[in-house]
Coordinates of N, CA, C and O in Angstrom, one line a residue:
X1184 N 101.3 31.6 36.7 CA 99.9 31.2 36.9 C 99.8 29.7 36.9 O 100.5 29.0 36.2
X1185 N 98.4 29.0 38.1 CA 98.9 27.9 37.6 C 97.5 27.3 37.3 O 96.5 27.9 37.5
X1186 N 97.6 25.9 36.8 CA 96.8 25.3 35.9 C 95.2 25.9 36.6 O 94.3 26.5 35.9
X1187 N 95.2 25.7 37.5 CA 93.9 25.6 38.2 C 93.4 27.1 38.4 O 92.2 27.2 38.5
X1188 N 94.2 28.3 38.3 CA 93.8 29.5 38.9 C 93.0 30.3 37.5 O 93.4 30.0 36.4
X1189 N 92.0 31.0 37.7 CA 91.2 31.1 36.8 C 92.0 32.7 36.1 O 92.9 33.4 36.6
X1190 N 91.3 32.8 34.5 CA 91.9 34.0 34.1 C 91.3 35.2 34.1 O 90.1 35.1 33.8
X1191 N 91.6 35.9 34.4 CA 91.2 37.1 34.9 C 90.9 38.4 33.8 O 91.1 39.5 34.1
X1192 N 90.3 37.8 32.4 CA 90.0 38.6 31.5 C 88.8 39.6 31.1 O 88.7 40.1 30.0
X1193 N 87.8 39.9 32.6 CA 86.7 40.6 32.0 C 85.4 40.0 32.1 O 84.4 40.4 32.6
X1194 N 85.7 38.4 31.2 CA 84.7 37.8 30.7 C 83.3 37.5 31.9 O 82.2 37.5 31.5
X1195 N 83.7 37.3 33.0 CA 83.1 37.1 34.4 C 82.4 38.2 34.8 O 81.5 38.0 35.6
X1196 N 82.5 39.7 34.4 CA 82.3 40.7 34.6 C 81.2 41.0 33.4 O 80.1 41.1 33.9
X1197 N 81.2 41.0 31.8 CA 80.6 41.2 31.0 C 79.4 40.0 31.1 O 78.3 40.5 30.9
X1198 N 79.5 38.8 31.5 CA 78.5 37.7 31.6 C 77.7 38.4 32.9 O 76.5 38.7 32.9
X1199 N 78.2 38.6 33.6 CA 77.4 39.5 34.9 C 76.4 40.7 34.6 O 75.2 40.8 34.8
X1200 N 77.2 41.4 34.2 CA 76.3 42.8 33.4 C 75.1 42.2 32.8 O 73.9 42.4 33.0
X1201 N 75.7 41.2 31.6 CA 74.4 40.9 30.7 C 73.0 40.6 31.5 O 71.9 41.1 31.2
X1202 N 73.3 39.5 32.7 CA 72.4 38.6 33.1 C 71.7 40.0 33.5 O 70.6 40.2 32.9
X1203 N 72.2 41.1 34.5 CA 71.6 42.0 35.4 C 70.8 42.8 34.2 O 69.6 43.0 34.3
X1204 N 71.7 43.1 33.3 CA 70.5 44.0 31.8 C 69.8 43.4 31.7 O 68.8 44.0 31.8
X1205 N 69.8 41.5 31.4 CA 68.7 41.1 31.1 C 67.5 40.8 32.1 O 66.5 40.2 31.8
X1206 N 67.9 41.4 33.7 CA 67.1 40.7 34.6 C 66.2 42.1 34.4 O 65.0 42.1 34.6
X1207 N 66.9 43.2 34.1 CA 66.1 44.5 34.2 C 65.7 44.9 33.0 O 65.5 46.1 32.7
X1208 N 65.3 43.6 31.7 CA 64.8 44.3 30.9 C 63.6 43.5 30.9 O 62.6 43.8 30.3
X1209 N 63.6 42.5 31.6 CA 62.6 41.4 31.8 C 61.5 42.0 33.3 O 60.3 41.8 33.5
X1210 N 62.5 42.8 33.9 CA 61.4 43.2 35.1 C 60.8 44.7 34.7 O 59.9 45.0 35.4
X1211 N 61.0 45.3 34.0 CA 60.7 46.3 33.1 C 59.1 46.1 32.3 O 58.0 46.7 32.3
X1212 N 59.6 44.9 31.6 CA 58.4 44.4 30.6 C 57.3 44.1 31.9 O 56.2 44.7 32.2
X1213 N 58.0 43.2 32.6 CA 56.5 43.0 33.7 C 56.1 44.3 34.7 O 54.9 44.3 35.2
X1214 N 56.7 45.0 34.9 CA 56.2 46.5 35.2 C 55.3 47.3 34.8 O 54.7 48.2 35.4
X1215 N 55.0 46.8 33.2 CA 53.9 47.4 32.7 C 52.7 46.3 32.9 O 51.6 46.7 32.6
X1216 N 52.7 45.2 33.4 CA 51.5 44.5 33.6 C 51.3 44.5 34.8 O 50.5 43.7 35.3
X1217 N 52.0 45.4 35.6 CA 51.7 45.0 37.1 C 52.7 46.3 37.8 O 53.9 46.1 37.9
X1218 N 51.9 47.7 38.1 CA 52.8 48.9 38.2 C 52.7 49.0 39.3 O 53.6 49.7 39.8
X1219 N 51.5 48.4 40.1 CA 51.5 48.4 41.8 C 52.4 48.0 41.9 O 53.2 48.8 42.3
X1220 N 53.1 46.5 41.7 CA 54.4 46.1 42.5 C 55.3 47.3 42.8 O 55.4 48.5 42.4
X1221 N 56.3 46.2 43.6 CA 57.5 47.6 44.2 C 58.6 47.0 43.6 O 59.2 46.0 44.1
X1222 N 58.9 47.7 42.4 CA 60.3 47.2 41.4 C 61.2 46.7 42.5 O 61.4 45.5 42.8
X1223 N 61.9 48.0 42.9 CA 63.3 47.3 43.6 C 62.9 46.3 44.6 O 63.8 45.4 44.9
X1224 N 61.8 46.2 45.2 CA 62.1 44.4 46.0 C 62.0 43.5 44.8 O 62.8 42.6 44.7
X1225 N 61.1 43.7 44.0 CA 61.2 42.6 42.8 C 62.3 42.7 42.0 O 62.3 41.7 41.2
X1226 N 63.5 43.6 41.8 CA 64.5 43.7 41.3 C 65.8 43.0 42.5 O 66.8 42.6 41.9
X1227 N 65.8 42.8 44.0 CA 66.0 42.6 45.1 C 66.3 41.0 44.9 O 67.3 40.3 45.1
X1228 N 64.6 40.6 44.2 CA 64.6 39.1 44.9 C 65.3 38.6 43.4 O 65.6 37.4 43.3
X1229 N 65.5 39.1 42.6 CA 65.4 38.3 41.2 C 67.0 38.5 41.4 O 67.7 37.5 41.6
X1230 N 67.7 39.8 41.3 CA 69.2 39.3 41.8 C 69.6 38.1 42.5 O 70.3 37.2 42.1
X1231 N 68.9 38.4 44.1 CA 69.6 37.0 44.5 C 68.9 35.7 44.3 O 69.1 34.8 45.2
X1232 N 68.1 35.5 43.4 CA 67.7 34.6 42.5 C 68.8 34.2 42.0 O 69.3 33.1 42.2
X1233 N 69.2 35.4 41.2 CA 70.4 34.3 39.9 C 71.3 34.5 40.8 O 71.8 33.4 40.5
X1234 N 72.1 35.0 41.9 CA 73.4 34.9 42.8 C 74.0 36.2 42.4 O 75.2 36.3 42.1
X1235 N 73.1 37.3 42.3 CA 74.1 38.5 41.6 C 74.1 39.3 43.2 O 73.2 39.4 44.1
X1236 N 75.3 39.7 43.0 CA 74.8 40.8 44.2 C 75.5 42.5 43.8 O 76.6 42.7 43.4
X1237 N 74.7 43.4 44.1 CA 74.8 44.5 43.8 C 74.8 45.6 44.9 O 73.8 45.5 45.7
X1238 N 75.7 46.7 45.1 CA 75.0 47.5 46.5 C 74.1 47.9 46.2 O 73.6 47.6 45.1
X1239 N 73.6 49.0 47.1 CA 72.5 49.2 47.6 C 72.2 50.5 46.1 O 71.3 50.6 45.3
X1240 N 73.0 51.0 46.3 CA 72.5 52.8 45.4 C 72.8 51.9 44.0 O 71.8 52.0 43.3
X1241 N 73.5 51.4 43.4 CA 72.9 50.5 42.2 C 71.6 49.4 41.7 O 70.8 49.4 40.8
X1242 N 71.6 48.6 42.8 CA 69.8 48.4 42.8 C 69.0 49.4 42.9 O 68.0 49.3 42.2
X1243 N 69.2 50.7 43.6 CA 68.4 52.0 43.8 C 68.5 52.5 42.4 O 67.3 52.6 41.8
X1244 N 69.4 52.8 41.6 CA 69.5 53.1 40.5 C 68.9 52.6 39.0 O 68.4 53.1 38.1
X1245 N 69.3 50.9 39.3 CA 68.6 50.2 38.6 C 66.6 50.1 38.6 O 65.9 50.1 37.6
X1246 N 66.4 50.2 40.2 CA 65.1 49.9 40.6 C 64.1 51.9 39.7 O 63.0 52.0 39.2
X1247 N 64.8 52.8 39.7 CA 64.4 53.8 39.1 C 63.6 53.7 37.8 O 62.5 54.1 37.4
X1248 N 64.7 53.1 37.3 CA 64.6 53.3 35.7 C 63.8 52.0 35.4 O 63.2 52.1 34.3
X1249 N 63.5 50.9 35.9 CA 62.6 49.7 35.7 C 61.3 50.8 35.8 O 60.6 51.1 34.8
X1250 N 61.1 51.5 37.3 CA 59.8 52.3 37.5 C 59.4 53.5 36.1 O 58.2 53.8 35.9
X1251 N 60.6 54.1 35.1 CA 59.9 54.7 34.5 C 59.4 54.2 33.2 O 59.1 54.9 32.2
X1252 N 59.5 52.7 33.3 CA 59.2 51.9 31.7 C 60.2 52.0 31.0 O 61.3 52.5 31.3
X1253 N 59.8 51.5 29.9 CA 60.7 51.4 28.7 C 61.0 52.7 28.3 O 60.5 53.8 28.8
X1254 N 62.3 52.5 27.0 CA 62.9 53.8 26.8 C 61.6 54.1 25.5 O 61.0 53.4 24.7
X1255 N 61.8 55.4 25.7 CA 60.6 55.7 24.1 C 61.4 56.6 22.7 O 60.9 57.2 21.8
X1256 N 63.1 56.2 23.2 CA 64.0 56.0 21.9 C 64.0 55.1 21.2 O 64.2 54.0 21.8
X1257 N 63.9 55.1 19.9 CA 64.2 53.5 19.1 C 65.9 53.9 18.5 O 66.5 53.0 17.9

């Protein structure tokens, strides 16, 4: 390996996930102040906001579960 080539431990992957949990726990909370909007375009624009990119049936998936609110498990 050499000095310059980056390490390939996960860590890039786990920092990714978080941002996307945190982009969908934050578009979640504003879902309840605003249920007209249309989650997955506002789930859409806020990815490639931060430079995430996701296919299609995982934004579909993510954009679901923003639509049915928070979880009502503690």
């Amino acid at each position: 390996m050499t000095q310059n080539e980056p390490i390939m431990d996960g860590s890039a992957d786990a920092s990714r996930d978080a941002k996307v949990q945190g982009i969908v726990e934050q578009l979640t909370a504003d879902m309840q102040l605003r249920p007209q909007e249309d989650g997955e375009r506002l789930l859409r624009e806020r990815l490639t906001d931060a430079g995430i990119e996701l296919d299609d049936a995982e934004i579909h998936r993510l954009a679901k579960g923003v639509q049915r609110g928070p979880s009502q498990v503690d």
